GROMACS .gro file of C-alpha atoms in nm:
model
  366
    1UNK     CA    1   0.598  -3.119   1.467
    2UNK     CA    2   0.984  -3.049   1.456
    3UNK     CA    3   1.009  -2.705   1.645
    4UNK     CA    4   1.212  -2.596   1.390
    5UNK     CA    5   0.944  -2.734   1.121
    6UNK     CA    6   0.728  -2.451   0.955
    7UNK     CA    7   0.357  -2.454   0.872
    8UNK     CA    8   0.393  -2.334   0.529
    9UNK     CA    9   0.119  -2.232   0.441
   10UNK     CA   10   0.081  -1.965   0.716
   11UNK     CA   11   0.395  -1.763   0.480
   12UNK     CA   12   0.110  -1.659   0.298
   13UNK     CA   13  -0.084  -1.494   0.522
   14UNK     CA   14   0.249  -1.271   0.572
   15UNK     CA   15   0.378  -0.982   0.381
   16UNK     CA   16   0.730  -1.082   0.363
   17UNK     CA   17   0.614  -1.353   0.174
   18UNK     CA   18   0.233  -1.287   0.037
   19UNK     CA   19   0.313  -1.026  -0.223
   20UNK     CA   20   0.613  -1.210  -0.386
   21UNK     CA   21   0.464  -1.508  -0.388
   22UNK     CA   22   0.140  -1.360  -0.602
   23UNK     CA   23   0.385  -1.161  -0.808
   24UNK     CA   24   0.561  -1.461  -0.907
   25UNK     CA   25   0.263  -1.677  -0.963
   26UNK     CA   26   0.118  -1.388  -1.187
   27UNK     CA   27   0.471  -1.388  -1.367
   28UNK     CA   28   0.448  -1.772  -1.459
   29UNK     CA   29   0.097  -1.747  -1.530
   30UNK     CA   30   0.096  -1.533  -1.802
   31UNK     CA   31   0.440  -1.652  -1.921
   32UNK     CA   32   0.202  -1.964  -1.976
   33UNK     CA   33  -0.063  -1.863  -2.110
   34UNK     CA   34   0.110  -1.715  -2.369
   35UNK     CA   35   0.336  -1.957  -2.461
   36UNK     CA   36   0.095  -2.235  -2.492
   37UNK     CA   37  -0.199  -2.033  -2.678
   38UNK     CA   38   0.114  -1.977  -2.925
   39UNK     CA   39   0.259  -2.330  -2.920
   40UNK     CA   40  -0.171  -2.436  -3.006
   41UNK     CA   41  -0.190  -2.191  -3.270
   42UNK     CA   42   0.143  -2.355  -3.395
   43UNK     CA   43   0.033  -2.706  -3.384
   44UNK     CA   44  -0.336  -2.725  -3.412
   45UNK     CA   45  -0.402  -2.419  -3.678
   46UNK     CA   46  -0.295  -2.563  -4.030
   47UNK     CA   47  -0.426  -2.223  -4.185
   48UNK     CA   48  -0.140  -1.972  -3.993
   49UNK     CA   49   0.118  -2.264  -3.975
   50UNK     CA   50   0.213  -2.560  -4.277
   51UNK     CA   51   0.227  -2.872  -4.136
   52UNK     CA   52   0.579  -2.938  -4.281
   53UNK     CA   53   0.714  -2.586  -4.027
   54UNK     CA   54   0.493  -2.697  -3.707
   55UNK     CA   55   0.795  -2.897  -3.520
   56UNK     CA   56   1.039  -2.674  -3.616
   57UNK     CA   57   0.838  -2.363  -3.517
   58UNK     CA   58   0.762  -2.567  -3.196
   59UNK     CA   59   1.112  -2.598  -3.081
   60UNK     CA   60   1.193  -2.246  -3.211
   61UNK     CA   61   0.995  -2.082  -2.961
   62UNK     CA   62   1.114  -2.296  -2.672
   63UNK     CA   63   1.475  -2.236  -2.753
   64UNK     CA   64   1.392  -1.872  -2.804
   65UNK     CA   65   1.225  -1.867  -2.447
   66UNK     CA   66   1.453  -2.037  -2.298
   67UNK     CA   67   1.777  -1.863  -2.509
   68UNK     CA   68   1.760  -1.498  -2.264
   69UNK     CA   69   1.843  -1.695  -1.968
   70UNK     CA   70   2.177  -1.771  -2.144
   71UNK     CA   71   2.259  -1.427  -2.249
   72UNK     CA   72   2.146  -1.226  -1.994
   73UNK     CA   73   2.160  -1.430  -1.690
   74UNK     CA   74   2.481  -1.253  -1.556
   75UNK     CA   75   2.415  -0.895  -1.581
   76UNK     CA   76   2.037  -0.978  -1.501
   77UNK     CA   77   2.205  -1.091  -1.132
   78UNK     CA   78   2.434  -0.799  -1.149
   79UNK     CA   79   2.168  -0.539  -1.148
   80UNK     CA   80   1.942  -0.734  -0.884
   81UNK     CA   81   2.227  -0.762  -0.639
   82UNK     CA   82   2.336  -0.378  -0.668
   83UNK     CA   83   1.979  -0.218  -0.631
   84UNK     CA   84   1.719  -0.263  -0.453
   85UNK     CA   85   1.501  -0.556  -0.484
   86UNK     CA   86   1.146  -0.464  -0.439
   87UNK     CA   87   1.167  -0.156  -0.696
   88UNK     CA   88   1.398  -0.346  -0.949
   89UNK     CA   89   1.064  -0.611  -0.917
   90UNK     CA   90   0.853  -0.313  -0.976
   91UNK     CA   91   1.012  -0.261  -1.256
   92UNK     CA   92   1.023  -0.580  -1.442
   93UNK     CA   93   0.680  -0.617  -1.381
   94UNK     CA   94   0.631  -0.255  -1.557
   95UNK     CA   95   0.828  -0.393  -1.823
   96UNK     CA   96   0.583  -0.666  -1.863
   97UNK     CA   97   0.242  -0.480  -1.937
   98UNK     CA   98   0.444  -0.335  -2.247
   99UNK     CA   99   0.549  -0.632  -2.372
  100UNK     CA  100   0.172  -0.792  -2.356
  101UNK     CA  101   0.034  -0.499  -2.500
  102UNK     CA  102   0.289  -0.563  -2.766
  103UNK     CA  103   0.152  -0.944  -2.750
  104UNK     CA  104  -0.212  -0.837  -2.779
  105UNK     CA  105  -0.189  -0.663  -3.082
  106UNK     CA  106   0.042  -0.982  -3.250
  107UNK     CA  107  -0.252  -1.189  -3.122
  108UNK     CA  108  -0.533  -0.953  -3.277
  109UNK     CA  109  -0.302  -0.943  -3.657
  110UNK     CA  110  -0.234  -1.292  -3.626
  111UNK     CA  111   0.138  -1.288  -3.631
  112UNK     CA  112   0.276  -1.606  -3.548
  113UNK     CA  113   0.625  -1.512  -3.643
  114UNK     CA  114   0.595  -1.149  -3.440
  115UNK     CA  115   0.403  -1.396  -3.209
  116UNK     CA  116   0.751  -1.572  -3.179
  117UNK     CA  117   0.952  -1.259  -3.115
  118UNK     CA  118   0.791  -1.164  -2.811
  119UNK     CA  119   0.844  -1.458  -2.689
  120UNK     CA  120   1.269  -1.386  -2.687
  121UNK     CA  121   1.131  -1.063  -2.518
  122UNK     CA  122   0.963  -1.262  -2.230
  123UNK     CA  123   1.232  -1.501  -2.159
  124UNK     CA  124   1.430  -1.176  -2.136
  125UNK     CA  125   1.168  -1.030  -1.881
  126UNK     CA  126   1.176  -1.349  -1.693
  127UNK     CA  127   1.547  -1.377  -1.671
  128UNK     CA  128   1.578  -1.030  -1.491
  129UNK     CA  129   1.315  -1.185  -1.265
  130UNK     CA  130   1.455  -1.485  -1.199
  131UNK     CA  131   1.760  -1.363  -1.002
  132UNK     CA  132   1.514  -1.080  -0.813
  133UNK     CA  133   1.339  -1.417  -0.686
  134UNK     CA  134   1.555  -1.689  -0.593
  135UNK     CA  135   1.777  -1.359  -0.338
  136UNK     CA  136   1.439  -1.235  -0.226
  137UNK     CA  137   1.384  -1.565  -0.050
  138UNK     CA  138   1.671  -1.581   0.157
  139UNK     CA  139   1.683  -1.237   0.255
  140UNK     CA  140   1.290  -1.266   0.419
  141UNK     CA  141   1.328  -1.641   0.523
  142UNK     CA  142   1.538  -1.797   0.801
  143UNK     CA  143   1.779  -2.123   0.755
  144UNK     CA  144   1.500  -2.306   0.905
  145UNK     CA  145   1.171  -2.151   0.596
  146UNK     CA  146   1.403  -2.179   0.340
  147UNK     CA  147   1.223  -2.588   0.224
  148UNK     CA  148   0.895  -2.408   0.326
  149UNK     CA  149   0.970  -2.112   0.116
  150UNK     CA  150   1.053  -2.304  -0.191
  151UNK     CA  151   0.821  -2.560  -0.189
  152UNK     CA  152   0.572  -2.268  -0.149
  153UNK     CA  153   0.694  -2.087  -0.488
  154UNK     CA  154   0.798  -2.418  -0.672
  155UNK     CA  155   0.442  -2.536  -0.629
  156UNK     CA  156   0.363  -2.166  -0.713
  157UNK     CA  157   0.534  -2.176  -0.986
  158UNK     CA  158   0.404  -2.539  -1.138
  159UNK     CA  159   0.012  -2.448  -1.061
  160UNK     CA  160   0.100  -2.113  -1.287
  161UNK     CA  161   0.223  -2.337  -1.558
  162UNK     CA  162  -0.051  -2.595  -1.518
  163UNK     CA  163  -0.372  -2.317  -1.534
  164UNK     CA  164  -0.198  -2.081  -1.731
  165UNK     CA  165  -0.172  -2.369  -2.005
  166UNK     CA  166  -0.512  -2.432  -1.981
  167UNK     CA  167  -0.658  -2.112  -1.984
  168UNK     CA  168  -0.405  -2.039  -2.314
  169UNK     CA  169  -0.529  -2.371  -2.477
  170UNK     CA  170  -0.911  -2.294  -2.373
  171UNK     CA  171  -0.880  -1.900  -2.509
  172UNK     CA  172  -0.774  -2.050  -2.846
  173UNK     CA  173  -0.988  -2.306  -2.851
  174UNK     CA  174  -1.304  -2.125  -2.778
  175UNK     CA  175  -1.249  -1.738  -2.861
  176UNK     CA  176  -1.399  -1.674  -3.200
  177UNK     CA  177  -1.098  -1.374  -3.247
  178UNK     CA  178  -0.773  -1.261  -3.052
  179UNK     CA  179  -0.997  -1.023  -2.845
  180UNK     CA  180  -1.013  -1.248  -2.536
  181UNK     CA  181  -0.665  -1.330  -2.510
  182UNK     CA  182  -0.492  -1.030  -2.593
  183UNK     CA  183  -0.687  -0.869  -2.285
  184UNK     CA  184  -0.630  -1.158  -2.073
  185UNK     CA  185  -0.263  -1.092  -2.104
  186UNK     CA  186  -0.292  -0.766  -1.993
  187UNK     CA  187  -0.477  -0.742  -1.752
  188UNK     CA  188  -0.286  -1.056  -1.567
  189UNK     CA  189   0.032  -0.823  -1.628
  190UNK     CA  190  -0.143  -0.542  -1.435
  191UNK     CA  191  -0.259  -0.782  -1.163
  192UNK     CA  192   0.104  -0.908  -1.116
  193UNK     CA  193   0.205  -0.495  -1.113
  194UNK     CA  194  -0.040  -0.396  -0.840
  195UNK     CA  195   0.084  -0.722  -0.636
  196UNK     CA  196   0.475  -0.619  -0.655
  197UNK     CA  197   0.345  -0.254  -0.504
  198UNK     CA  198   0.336  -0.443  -0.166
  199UNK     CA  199   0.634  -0.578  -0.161
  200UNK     CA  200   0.857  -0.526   0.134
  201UNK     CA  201   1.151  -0.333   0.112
  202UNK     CA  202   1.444  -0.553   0.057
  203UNK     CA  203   1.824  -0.316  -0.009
  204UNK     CA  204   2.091  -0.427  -0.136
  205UNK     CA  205   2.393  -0.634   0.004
  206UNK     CA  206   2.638  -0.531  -0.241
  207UNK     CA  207   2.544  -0.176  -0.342
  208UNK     CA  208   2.887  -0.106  -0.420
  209UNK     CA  209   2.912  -0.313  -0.692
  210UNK     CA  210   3.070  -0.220  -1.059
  211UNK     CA  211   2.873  -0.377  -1.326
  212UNK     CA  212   3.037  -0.578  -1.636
  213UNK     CA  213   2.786  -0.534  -1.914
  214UNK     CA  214   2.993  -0.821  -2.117
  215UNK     CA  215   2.721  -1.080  -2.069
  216UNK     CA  216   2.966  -1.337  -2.204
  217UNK     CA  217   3.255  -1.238  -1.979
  218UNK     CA  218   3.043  -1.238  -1.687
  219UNK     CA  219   2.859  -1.560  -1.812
  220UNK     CA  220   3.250  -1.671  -1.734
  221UNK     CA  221   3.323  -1.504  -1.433
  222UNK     CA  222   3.010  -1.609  -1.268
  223UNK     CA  223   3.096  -1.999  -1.346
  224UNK     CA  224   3.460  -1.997  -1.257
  225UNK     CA  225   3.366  -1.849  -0.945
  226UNK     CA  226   3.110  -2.120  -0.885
  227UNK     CA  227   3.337  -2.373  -0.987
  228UNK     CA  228   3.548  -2.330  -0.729
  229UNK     CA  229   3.232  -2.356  -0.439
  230UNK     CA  230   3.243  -2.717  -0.531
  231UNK     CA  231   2.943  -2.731  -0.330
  232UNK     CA  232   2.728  -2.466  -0.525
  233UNK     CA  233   2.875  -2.555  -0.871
  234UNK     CA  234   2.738  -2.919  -0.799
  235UNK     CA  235   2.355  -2.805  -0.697
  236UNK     CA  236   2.348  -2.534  -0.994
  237UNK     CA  237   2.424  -2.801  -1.212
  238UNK     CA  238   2.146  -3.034  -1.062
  239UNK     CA  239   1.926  -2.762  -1.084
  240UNK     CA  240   2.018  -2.648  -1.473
  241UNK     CA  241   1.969  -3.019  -1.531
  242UNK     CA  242   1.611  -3.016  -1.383
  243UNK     CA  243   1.554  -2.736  -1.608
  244UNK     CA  244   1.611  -2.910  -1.926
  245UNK     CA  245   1.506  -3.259  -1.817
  246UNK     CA  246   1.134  -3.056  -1.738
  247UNK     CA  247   1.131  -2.835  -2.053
  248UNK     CA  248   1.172  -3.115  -2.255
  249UNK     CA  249   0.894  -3.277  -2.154
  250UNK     CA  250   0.681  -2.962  -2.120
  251UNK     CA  251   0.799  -2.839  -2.484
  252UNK     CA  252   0.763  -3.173  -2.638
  253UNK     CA  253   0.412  -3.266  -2.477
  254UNK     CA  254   0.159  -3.157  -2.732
  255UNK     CA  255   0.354  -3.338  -3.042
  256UNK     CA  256   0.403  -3.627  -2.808
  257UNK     CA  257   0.006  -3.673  -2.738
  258UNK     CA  258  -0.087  -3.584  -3.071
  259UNK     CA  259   0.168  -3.815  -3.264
  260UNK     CA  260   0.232  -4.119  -2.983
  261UNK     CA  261  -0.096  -4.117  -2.822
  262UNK     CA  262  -0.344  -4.003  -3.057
  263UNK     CA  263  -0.472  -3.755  -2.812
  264UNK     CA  264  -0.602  -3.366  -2.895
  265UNK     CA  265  -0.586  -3.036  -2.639
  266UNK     CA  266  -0.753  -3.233  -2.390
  267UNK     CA  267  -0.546  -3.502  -2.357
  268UNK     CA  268  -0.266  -3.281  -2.336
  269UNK     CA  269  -0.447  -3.037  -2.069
  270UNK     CA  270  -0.491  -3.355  -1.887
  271UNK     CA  271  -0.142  -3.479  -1.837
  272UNK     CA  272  -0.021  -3.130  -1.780
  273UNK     CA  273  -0.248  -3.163  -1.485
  274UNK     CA  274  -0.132  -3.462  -1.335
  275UNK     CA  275   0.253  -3.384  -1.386
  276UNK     CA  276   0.139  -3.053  -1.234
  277UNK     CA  277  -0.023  -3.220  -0.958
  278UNK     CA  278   0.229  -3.439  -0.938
  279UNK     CA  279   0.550  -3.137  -0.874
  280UNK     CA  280   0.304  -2.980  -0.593
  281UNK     CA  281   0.248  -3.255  -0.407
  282UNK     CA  282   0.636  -3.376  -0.400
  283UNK     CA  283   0.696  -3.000  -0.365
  284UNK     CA  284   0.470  -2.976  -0.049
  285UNK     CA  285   0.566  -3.342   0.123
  286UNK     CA  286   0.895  -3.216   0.124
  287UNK     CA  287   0.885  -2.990   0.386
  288UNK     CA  288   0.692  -3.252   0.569
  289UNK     CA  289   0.933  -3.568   0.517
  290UNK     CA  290   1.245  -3.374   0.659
  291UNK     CA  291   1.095  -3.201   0.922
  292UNK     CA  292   1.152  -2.845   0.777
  293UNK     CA  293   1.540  -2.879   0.734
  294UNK     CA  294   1.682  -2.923   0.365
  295UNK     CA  295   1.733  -3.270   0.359
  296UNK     CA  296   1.992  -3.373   0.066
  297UNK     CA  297   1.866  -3.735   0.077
  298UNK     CA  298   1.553  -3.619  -0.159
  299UNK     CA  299   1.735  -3.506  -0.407
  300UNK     CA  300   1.894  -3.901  -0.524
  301UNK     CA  301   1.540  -4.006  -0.432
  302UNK     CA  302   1.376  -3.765  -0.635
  303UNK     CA  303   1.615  -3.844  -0.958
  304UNK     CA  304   1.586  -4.249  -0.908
  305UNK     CA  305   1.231  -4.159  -0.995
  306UNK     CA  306   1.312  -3.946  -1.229
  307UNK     CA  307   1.454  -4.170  -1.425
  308UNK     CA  308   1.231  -4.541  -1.370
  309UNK     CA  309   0.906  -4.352  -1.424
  310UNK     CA  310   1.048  -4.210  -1.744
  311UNK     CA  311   1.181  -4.545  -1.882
  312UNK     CA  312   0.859  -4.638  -1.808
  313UNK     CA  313   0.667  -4.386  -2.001
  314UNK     CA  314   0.869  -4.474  -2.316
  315UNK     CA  315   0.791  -4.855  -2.251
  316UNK     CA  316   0.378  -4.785  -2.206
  317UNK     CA  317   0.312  -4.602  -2.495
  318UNK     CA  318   0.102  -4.725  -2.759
  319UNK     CA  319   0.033  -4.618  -3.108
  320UNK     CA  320  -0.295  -4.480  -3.152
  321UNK     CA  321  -0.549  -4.715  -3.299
  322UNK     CA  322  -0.787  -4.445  -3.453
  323UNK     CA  323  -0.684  -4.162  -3.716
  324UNK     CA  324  -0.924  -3.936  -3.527
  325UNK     CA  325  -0.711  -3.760  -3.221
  326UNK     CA  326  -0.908  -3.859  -2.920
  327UNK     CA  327  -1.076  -3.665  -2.658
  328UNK     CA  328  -1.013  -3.638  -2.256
  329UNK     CA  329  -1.259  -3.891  -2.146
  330UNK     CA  330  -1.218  -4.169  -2.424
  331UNK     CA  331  -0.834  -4.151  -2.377
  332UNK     CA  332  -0.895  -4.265  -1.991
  333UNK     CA  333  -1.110  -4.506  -2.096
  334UNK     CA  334  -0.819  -4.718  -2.268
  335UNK     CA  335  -0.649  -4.955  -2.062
  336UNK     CA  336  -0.315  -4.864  -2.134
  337UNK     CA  337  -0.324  -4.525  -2.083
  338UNK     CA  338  -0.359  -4.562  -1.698
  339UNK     CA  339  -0.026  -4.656  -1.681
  340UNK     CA  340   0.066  -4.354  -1.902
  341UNK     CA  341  -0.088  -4.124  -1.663
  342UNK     CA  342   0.105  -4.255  -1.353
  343UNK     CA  343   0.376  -4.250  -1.533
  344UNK     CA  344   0.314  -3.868  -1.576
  345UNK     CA  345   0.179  -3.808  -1.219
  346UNK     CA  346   0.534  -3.947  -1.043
  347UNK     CA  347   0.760  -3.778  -1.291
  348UNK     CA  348   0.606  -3.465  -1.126
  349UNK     CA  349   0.644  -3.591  -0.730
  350UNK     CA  350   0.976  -3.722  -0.746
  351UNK     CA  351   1.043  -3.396  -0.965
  352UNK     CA  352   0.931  -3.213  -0.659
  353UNK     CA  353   1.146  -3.398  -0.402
  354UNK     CA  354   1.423  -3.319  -0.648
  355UNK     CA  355   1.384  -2.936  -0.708
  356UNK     CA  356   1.277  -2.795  -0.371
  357UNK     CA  357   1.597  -2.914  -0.157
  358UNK     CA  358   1.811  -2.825  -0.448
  359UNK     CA  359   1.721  -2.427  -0.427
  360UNK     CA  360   1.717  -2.408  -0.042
  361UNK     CA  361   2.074  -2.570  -0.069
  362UNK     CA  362   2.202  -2.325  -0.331
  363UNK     CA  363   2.038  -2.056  -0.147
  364UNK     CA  364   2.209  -2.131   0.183
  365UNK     CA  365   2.511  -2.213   0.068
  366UNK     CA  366   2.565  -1.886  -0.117
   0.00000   0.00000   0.00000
């Protein structure tokens, strides 16, 4: 091994690292779990949803996730970089338990469209978080964790998505009312509280710091500062790329089983495992394959498979043969869907050698 090569997982046995990392996890967990036990209800329950509103509702909450980041981004980073980070975590993750005990009682009244609210109100939540997480790293890691680090909480972060879509599917699926789910939520926001408690204390760098509260001017000031760290501004846009390139697929999944491939909640559980599988393993072998420095050579690599395995998906795809949406094991039973499900599993490892150097870089480099 590379002396300057990390055993990654030993981070987790430390406390620099431990309580962030199951803070985060718990973050993206629940993020997931709600999101897809909504985006089910959406697609698979005619009775709360007409058929004629399910794609539109579909992309609806997505964008509405998704549209926080935009808006808040800027003063989200503001606030992170002027106070403290381990009690500004503290108190996003406060922040959280109200907003699924808001969810819980949408889930028990069966509001899709209040349902669909709180979803803008996560995305909000998980923008303040997002800047709290990507500084926290480089402040407790050295120049030579930083791959270890991120492959660590990008693998994290991908295992959240994969289980917490499952578990929302499966709580839908087989819970006879709301019940279940709305105390699932809240209890995982508790459990991602109580982990943030241990997290080391981590002050400010710029405590001095006057806050715009223009998100839009900001929004501005932030990118023409980037712009002219060539370096950065080129990695944040490979990153924000990733981003959409991997909610696309992720938002578009469950109408692209049902529809292309004929397949039901399995199916889709299914490939969400083996893209998930897929991002932790490139994740994980990247840390490995350059010797723990942050090699920029994965990053072409990882979008040159990017792309050929996703040509290739569109080219393997058959329509379905049956009316009937088929189940897990029949759909590996065809043929043709083999290919379909390598197709999925190296979208998610080359996706992984693409991410992982991406955020060390950016973090290093700012």
């Amino acid at each position: 091994m590379n002396k300057n090569q990390v055993n990654q997982f030993s981070l987790l046995k430390q406390k620099r690292f431990a309580p962030f990392f199951l803070t985060q996890f718990f973050g993206a967990f629940n993020d997931n779990v709600f999101k897809n036990a909504l985006i089910i209800i959406i697609a698979f329950s005619g009775s709360l949803v007409p058929k004629e509103n399910i794609d539109t509702l579909t992309n609806l909450s997505a964008g509405l996730f998704i549209l926080p980041f935009f808006l808040f981004s800027a003063i989200a980073g503001q606030l992170v970089d002027k106070y403290e980070k381990s009690v500004c975590i503290r108190w996003i993750k406060a922040f959280e338990i109200v907003v699924m005990l808001a969810a819980a009682v949408a889930f028990y009244l069966e509001a899709v469209y209040m349902l669909i609210a709180i979803l803008f109100v996560m995305g909000a939540q998980s923008t303040m978080f997002g800047p709290a997480k990507y500084s926290y790293i480089p402040q407790h890691l050295s120049k030579h964790e930083l791959i270890a680090g991120n492959a660590l909480v990008q693998t994290g972060t991908f295992v959240a998505i994969l289980v917490g879509t499952m578990v929302g599917g499966i709580l839908v699926s087989v819970s006879e009312n709301s019940m279940v789910i709305s105390m699932f939520i809240v209890v995982i926001a508790l459990l991602g509280f109580v982990s943030s408690l241990f997290i080391p204390h981590t002050p400010s760098l710029v405590s001095e710091l006057k806050i715009n509260w223009n998100p839009l001017a900001e929004t501005i000031n932030n990118i023409t500062f980037i712009v002219r760290t060539r370096t950065v501004f080129v990695y944040v846009i490979g990153i924000s790329w990733f981003w959409f390139f991997g909610a696309t697929y992720l938002v578009q999944l469950p109408n692209y089983t049902k529809i292309a491939l004929g397949g039901n909640e399995q199916v889709v559980t299914l490939l969400l495992t083996l893209f998930t599988l897929g991002v932790g393993t490139g994740a994980l072998l990247c840390n490995k394959i350059s010797s723990g420095k942050i090699e920029m050579a994965l990053v072409p690599l990882g979008s040159i498979g990017l792309t050929l395995f996703g040509l290739d998906l569109f080219f393997s795809q058959s329509l379905p043969a049956n009316e009937q949406l088929a189940g897990a094991s029949y759909f590996i039973q065809q043929t043709g869907n083999i290919r379909v499900m390598i197709d999925i599993a190296c979208i998610g490892v080359f996706a992984g050698f693409y991410i992982v150097p991406l955020f060390a870089l950016v973090q290093q480099k700012s």
